[in-house]
Amino acid sequence: MVDLKGQYEPIKEQVNRTIQEVIDTTAFINGPEVHGFQKDLEDYLNVKHVIPCANGTDALQIAMMGLGLKPGDEVITADFTFAATVEVIALLQLTPVLVDVDPVDFNIDIEAVKKAITPKTKAIVPVHLFGQVANMDALLQLAEEHNLFVIEDNAQAIGADYKHKDGSTSKTGTIGHVGSTSFFPSKNLGCYGDGGAIFTNDDALAHTIRGIVNHGMYERYHHDVVGVNSRLDSIQAAVLRAKLPHLDNYNARRRAAALKYTEHLKDHPKVITPNIVSGDPNAHVFHQYTLRLQGVDRDALVKHLNANDIPCGVYYPIPLHKQKAYADARYNEDDFTITNQLVKEVISLPMHSELDNEQIEYIVTKILEFID
Ligand SMILES: *Cc1c(COP(=O)(O)O)cnc(C)c1O
């Protein structure tokens, strides 16, 4: 699905040198590379504050802690996403409210969000799924009308641009009150282990969050709030700092590969290729290239591709509202028709910055030979 070795080769010397420097200086925790990466990412995203942390799941949890959400507060998020999003809501004893997604872009459905808002709702968590920006203008408007926080789960879309109604653009993750991302190795900007970060333009919130990630300390050995220990280590920061200048190029190559796949597959009646809904070409950075199959035995296709040495993935096979951990009597199946359908239809093809035309053509040939 990814080619981390192929991505490493051209930057090997620089990455090795910077890792060696961290080892030589033994500044493994909170070293200068962490601060340097934070500044570089603030500049890249054009955001006032980046707070590095240990992984993308922590980033989401800490963002919610920073906003002061309290047990019983309702938090609306998408039914069709990775479990981390709903997991941290539940862990903090907030009440997850799962809603359906849009069949065109797979992102949280605005009408469903509207329906789900109650006096207890405190936040909405859009996930920019598979690398495509959610409808942020509509969500921000709802948030303003109902006095809610918007927390962007940007784990799959780092580097994407959102074009606002007024024509201006922002990087995803910096549009809501707070955003989070993951630097898991296979993400669009991945390190060589675990890593994550929180973004905000709110000075007070950034200050609160900086204490939370460090055991609730704002002054050494004074613990003002209950915090966590969540750090990006210096070696991971050094790797990320070496890779960040390549992110736009990596994303451009993913998009080019996606367009190639689409060119080959778009006219097939049994295949729905991914839509780019925004007018901004960089609104989708293709963390995944996900097809919808119509009248195809999806699981047999997965087996056929695997038998031909083609990896593929089903993201996600089970809606969150049907997972044992998150099932709830208040959910009504009629409210999840799109997610219930998508989980049966979707298949994600290999997608990364090293994918070449020959590989794409081989993959496409094997798909078409099976579904025709
Ligand atoms: C990967 C991912 C996360 C979690 O990131 P980790 O670094 O693995 O904790 C959260 N949300 C989404 C949508 C993701 O894809």
Coordinates of C-alpha atoms and ligand atoms in Angstrom, one line a residue:
M1 CA 0.0 0.0 0.0
V2 CA 2.9 2.3 0.7
D3 CA 6.6 2.3 -0.3
L4 CA 8.5 3.8 2.6
K5 CA 11.8 2.4 1.4
G6 CA 11.4 4.0 -2.0
Q7 CA 10.6 7.3 -0.3
Y8 CA 13.6 7.1 2.0
E9 CA 16.2 6.4 -0.7
P10 CA 16.4 9.9 -2.3
I11 CA 16.6 11.6 1.2
K12 CA 18.7 8.9 2.9
E13 CA 21.9 10.9 3.4
Q14 CA 20.1 13.9 4.9
V15 CA 17.9 11.8 7.1
N16 CA 20.8 9.7 8.3
R17 CA 22.9 12.8 9.0
T18 CA 20.2 14.5 11.0
I19 CA 19.4 11.3 13.1
Q20 CA 23.1 10.9 13.8
E21 CA 23.3 14.5 15.0
V22 CA 20.5 13.8 17.5
I23 CA 22.4 10.8 18.7
D24 CA 25.7 12.7 18.9
T25 CA 24.1 15.5 21.0
T26 CA 22.0 13.0 23.0
A27 CA 19.2 15.6 23.1
F28 CA 16.7 12.8 22.7
I29 CA 13.8 14.6 24.4
N30 CA 12.7 18.2 23.7
G31 CA 15.9 18.7 21.7
P32 CA 16.4 21.6 19.3
E33 CA 15.0 19.5 16.4
V34 CA 11.6 19.4 18.1
H35 CA 11.5 23.1 18.4
G36 CA 12.9 23.5 14.9
F37 CA 10.3 21.2 13.4
Q38 CA 7.5 23.0 15.3
K39 CA 8.6 26.3 13.8
D40 CA 9.0 24.9 10.3
L41 CA 5.5 23.4 10.5
E42 CA 4.0 26.6 11.9
D43 CA 5.5 28.4 8.9
Y44 CA 4.3 25.8 6.4
L45 CA 0.8 25.7 7.8
N46 CA 0.6 29.4 8.4
V47 CA -0.7 28.8 11.9
K48 CA 0.4 30.5 15.1
H49 CA 0.9 27.4 17.2
V50 CA 2.0 23.8 16.6
I51 CA 2.2 21.6 19.7
P52 CA 4.0 18.4 18.9
C53 CA 2.9 15.2 20.7
A54 CA 3.3 11.5 20.7
N55 CA 0.7 10.4 18.1
G56 CA -2.4 11.4 16.3
T57 CA -4.8 9.8 18.8
D58 CA -3.2 11.7 21.7
A59 CA -3.4 14.9 19.6
L60 CA -7.2 14.5 19.4
Q61 CA -7.5 13.7 23.0
I62 CA -5.4 16.6 24.1
A63 CA -7.2 19.0 21.9
M64 CA -10.5 18.0 23.6
M65 CA -8.9 18.3 27.0
G66 CA -7.6 21.7 26.1
L67 CA -11.1 22.9 25.2
G68 CA -12.3 21.9 28.6
L69 CA -15.0 19.6 27.4
K70 CA -16.7 17.9 30.4
P71 CA -18.2 14.4 30.9
G72 CA -21.7 14.3 29.3
D73 CA -20.9 16.9 26.7
E74 CA -22.0 15.7 23.3
V75 CA -19.4 15.6 20.5
I76 CA -20.6 15.0 16.9
T77 CA -18.4 13.1 14.5
A78 CA -18.5 10.9 11.4
D79 CA -19.6 7.2 11.5
F80 CA -17.2 6.5 8.7
T81 CA -13.7 7.1 10.0
F82 CA -10.9 5.4 11.9
A83 CA -11.8 4.5 15.4
A84 CA -9.3 6.8 17.1
T85 CA -11.7 9.8 16.5
V86 CA -14.5 8.3 18.5
E87 CA -12.3 6.5 20.9
V88 CA -10.9 9.6 22.5
I89 CA -14.3 11.1 22.9
A90 CA -15.5 8.0 24.8
L91 CA -12.3 7.9 26.8
L92 CA -12.8 11.4 28.1
Q93 CA -16.4 10.4 29.1
L94 CA -17.8 12.8 26.6
T95 CA -20.8 11.4 24.7
P96 CA -20.0 10.5 21.1
V97 CA -22.7 11.3 18.6
L98 CA -22.0 9.5 15.4
V99 CA -23.6 10.8 12.2
D100 CA -23.8 9.7 8.6
V101 CA -21.4 10.8 5.8
D102 CA -21.9 12.3 2.3
P103 CA -21.7 9.7 -0.5
V104 CA -19.8 12.0 -2.8
D105 CA -16.8 12.9 -0.6
F106 CA -17.2 10.4 2.3
N107 CA -17.0 13.3 4.8
I108 CA -19.4 14.2 7.6
D109 CA -22.9 15.1 6.3
I110 CA -23.9 18.6 7.1
E111 CA -27.6 17.9 7.3
A112 CA -26.9 15.0 9.6
V113 CA -24.9 17.2 11.8
K114 CA -27.7 19.8 12.0
K115 CA -30.2 17.1 13.0
A116 CA -27.8 15.8 15.7
I117 CA -27.3 19.1 17.5
T118 CA -28.9 19.3 20.9
P119 CA -28.5 21.7 23.9
K120 CA -25.7 19.4 25.2
T121 CA -23.6 19.5 22.0
K122 CA -20.3 21.1 22.6
A123 CA -18.1 20.2 19.6
I124 CA -18.0 18.8 16.0
V125 CA -15.1 16.7 14.8
P126 CA -14.8 16.6 11.1
V127 CA -12.3 14.1 9.7
H128 CA -10.8 15.1 6.3
L129 CA -11.2 11.5 5.2
F130 CA -8.8 9.9 2.7
G131 CA -7.1 13.4 2.3
Q132 CA -10.2 15.4 1.2
V133 CA -11.3 18.5 3.1
A134 CA -14.7 18.4 4.7
N135 CA -17.2 21.2 4.1
M136 CA -15.6 23.6 6.6
D137 CA -17.6 26.8 5.8
A138 CA -20.8 25.0 6.6
L139 CA -19.5 23.5 9.7
L140 CA -18.0 26.8 11.0
Q141 CA -21.3 28.5 10.4
L142 CA -23.2 25.8 12.3
A143 CA -20.6 26.1 15.1
E144 CA -21.0 29.8 15.3
E145 CA -24.8 29.6 15.4
H146 CA -24.8 27.0 18.1
N147 CA -21.7 28.1 20.0
L148 CA -19.7 24.9 19.3
F149 CA -16.0 24.0 18.9
V150 CA -14.7 22.6 15.6
I151 CA -11.9 20.1 16.1
E152 CA -10.4 19.0 12.8
D153 CA -9.0 15.5 12.6
N154 CA -6.4 16.2 10.0
A155 CA -4.5 12.9 10.3
Q156 CA -5.2 12.0 6.6
A157 CA -5.0 15.4 5.0
I158 CA -1.8 17.3 6.0
G159 CA -0.8 19.7 3.3
A160 CA -4.3 20.0 1.8
D161 CA -5.7 23.5 1.1
Y162 CA -9.3 24.6 1.8
K163 CA -10.8 27.3 -0.3
H164 CA -13.2 29.4 1.7
K165 CA -16.4 30.9 0.2
D166 CA -14.6 34.2 0.0
G167 CA -11.9 32.7 -2.2
S168 CA -9.1 32.7 0.5
T169 CA -7.4 29.5 1.3
S170 CA -6.2 27.8 4.6
K171 CA -4.3 24.7 5.3
T172 CA -6.5 21.9 6.7
G173 CA -6.1 21.5 10.4
T174 CA -5.9 25.3 10.9
I175 CA -9.5 26.2 10.0
G176 CA -11.4 25.1 13.1
H177 CA -10.7 26.1 16.7
V178 CA -8.1 23.4 16.9
G179 CA -6.7 20.7 14.6
S180 CA -4.8 17.5 15.1
T181 CA -2.6 15.3 12.9
S182 CA -0.6 12.0 13.0
F183 CA 2.9 11.4 11.7
F184 CA 2.4 7.6 11.6
P185 CA 4.8 6.3 9.0
S186 CA 2.2 5.7 6.3
K187 CA 0.5 9.1 6.6
N188 CA 1.2 11.8 4.0
L189 CA 3.9 13.2 6.3
G190 CA 5.2 10.2 8.2
C191 CA 8.1 9.8 10.7
Y192 CA 10.0 6.6 11.5
G193 CA 7.9 5.7 14.5
D194 CA 5.0 7.5 16.2
G195 CA 4.3 11.2 16.2
G196 CA 1.5 13.7 16.2
A197 CA 0.7 17.4 16.6
I198 CA -2.0 19.8 17.5
F199 CA -2.6 23.1 15.7
T200 CA -4.3 26.3 16.8
N201 CA -4.3 30.0 16.2
D202 CA -5.7 30.6 19.8
D203 CA -2.9 31.8 22.1
A204 CA -4.7 30.9 25.3
L205 CA -5.7 27.4 24.1
A206 CA -2.1 26.8 22.9
H207 CA -0.8 27.7 26.4
T208 CA -3.3 25.4 28.0
I209 CA -2.4 22.5 25.6
R210 CA 1.4 23.0 26.1
G211 CA 0.8 22.3 29.8
I212 CA -1.5 19.4 29.3
V213 CA 1.1 17.5 27.1
N214 CA 3.6 18.0 29.9
H215 CA 1.8 16.5 32.9
G216 CA -0.3 19.6 33.4
M217 CA 2.8 21.7 34.3
Y218 CA 3.0 25.4 33.5
E219 CA 5.8 25.9 36.0
R220 CA 8.3 23.1 36.9
Y221 CA 6.7 20.8 39.4
H222 CA 3.5 22.8 39.7
H223 CA 0.7 20.6 38.3
D224 CA -2.2 23.0 37.7
V225 CA -4.4 20.6 35.7
V226 CA -4.5 16.8 35.1
G227 CA -2.3 16.3 32.1
V228 CA -0.6 13.5 30.1
N229 CA 2.8 12.7 29.0
S230 CA 2.8 13.0 25.2
R231 CA 6.0 14.0 23.4
L232 CA 7.4 13.9 19.9
D233 CA 10.9 12.6 20.4
S234 CA 13.9 14.4 18.8
I235 CA 14.8 11.6 16.4
Q236 CA 11.2 11.7 15.0
A237 CA 11.3 15.5 14.8
A238 CA 14.6 15.4 12.9
V239 CA 13.1 12.9 10.4
L240 CA 10.0 15.1 10.0
R241 CA 12.1 18.2 9.6
A242 CA 14.0 16.6 6.8
K243 CA 10.8 15.4 5.1
L244 CA 8.6 18.5 5.5
P245 CA 10.2 20.4 2.6
H246 CA 9.1 17.4 0.4
L247 CA 5.5 17.3 1.5
D248 CA 4.0 19.3 -1.3
N249 CA 5.9 17.2 -3.8
Y250 CA 4.8 14.0 -2.1
N251 CA 1.2 15.2 -2.2
A252 CA 1.5 16.3 -5.9
R253 CA 2.7 12.8 -6.8
R254 CA -0.1 11.2 -4.9
R255 CA -2.6 13.4 -6.8
A256 CA -0.9 12.6 -10.1
A257 CA -1.2 8.8 -9.3
A258 CA -4.8 9.3 -8.4
L259 CA -5.6 11.1 -11.6
K260 CA -4.0 8.2 -13.5
Y261 CA -6.1 5.6 -11.7
T262 CA -9.2 7.7 -12.4
E263 CA -8.4 8.1 -16.1
H264 CA -8.3 4.3 -16.5
L265 CA -11.3 3.5 -14.3
K266 CA -13.8 6.4 -14.5
D267 CA -15.8 5.1 -17.5
H268 CA -16.4 1.6 -16.0
P269 CA -20.1 1.3 -15.1
K270 CA -19.3 -0.8 -12.0
V271 CA -16.8 1.7 -10.5
I272 CA -17.2 5.1 -8.9
T273 CA -13.9 6.9 -8.8
P274 CA -13.2 9.4 -6.1
N275 CA -14.6 12.9 -6.5
I276 CA -12.7 16.1 -5.8
V277 CA -15.6 18.3 -4.6
S278 CA -13.8 21.6 -4.1
G279 CA -12.7 23.8 -7.0
D280 CA -9.2 23.9 -5.4
P281 CA -7.0 21.2 -6.9
N282 CA -5.1 20.8 -3.7
A283 CA -8.3 20.2 -1.7
H284 CA -7.6 16.4 -1.9
V285 CA -4.1 15.0 -1.0
F286 CA -5.1 11.4 -1.5
H287 CA -4.1 9.7 1.7
Q288 CA -6.1 6.9 0.2
Y289 CA -7.4 6.3 -3.3
T290 CA -10.8 4.8 -2.6
L291 CA -13.2 3.4 -5.1
R292 CA -16.9 2.4 -4.7
L293 CA -17.8 -0.8 -6.4
Q294 CA -21.3 -1.4 -7.8
G295 CA -22.4 -5.0 -8.3
V296 CA -18.9 -6.4 -7.7
D297 CA -18.0 -9.1 -5.2
R298 CA -15.6 -6.8 -3.3
D299 CA -14.1 -9.4 -1.1
A300 CA -13.4 -11.7 -4.0
L301 CA -11.7 -8.7 -5.8
V302 CA -9.5 -8.2 -2.7
K303 CA -8.5 -11.9 -2.9
H304 CA -7.9 -11.6 -6.7
L305 CA -5.6 -8.5 -6.2
N306 CA -3.7 -10.1 -3.3
A307 CA -3.2 -13.2 -5.4
N308 CA -1.6 -11.0 -8.0
D309 CA 0.7 -9.4 -5.4
I310 CA -1.4 -6.2 -5.3
P311 CA -2.1 -5.0 -1.7
C312 CA -5.4 -3.2 -1.1
G313 CA -7.4 -2.2 1.9
V314 CA -10.9 -1.8 3.0
Y315 CA -11.2 1.4 4.9
Y316 CA -13.5 0.9 6.8
P317 CA -15.3 -2.4 6.8
I318 CA -17.6 -1.7 9.8
P319 CA -19.4 1.5 10.7
L320 CA -18.4 2.8 14.1
H321 CA -22.0 2.8 15.3
K322 CA -22.0 -1.0 14.8
Q323 CA -18.7 -1.6 16.7
K324 CA -19.3 -3.2 20.1
A325 CA -17.4 -0.5 21.9
Y326 CA -19.5 2.3 20.4
A327 CA -22.9 0.8 19.7
D328 CA -25.7 2.6 21.4
A329 CA -29.5 2.0 21.7
R330 CA -30.2 5.6 20.6
Y331 CA -28.8 5.0 17.1
N332 CA -31.3 4.3 14.4
E333 CA -30.1 2.3 11.3
D334 CA -32.2 4.6 9.0
D335 CA -29.8 7.4 10.0
F336 CA -26.8 5.6 8.6
T337 CA -27.8 4.5 5.1
I338 CA -24.7 6.0 3.4
T339 CA -22.1 4.6 5.8
N340 CA -23.9 1.2 5.8
Q341 CA -23.6 1.1 2.0
L342 CA -20.1 2.4 1.8
V343 CA -18.6 -0.2 4.1
K344 CA -19.8 -2.8 1.6
E345 CA -18.6 -1.0 -1.5
V346 CA -15.3 0.6 -0.8
I347 CA -11.8 -0.6 -1.7
S348 CA -8.6 1.4 -1.4
L349 CA -5.8 0.8 -3.9
P350 CA -2.1 1.2 -3.3
M351 CA -1.4 5.0 -3.0
H352 CA 1.9 6.7 -2.2
S353 CA 4.4 9.1 -3.6
E354 CA 6.5 6.5 -5.4
L355 CA 3.7 4.8 -7.4
D356 CA 4.6 4.8 -11.1
N357 CA 2.6 4.5 -14.2
E358 CA 3.7 0.9 -14.9
Q359 CA 2.5 -0.1 -11.4
I360 CA -0.8 1.7 -11.9
E361 CA -1.4 0.1 -15.2
Y362 CA -0.7 -3.3 -13.8
I363 CA -3.1 -2.7 -10.9
V364 CA -5.8 -1.3 -13.2
T365 CA -5.5 -4.3 -15.6
K366 CA -5.9 -6.7 -12.8
I367 CA -9.0 -4.9 -11.5
L368 CA -10.6 -4.7 -14.9
E369 CA -9.9 -8.3 -15.8
F370 CA -11.8 -9.3 -12.6
I371 CA -14.8 -7.0 -12.8
D372 CA -15.5 -7.1 -16.5
Ligands
LIG1 C1 -4.1 7.6 11.7 C2 -5.4 8.3 12.2 C3 -5.5 8.7 13.6 C4 -4.6 8.3 14.7 O1 -3.2 8.5 14.5 P1 -2.1 7.7 15.3 O2 -0.9 8.5 15.1 O3 -2.1 6.3 14.8 O4 -2.6 7.7 16.8 C5 -6.6 9.4 13.9 N1 -7.6 9.7 13.1 C6 -7.5 9.3 11.8 C7 -8.6 9.7 10.8 C8 -6.4 8.6 11.3 O5 -6.3 8.2 10.0

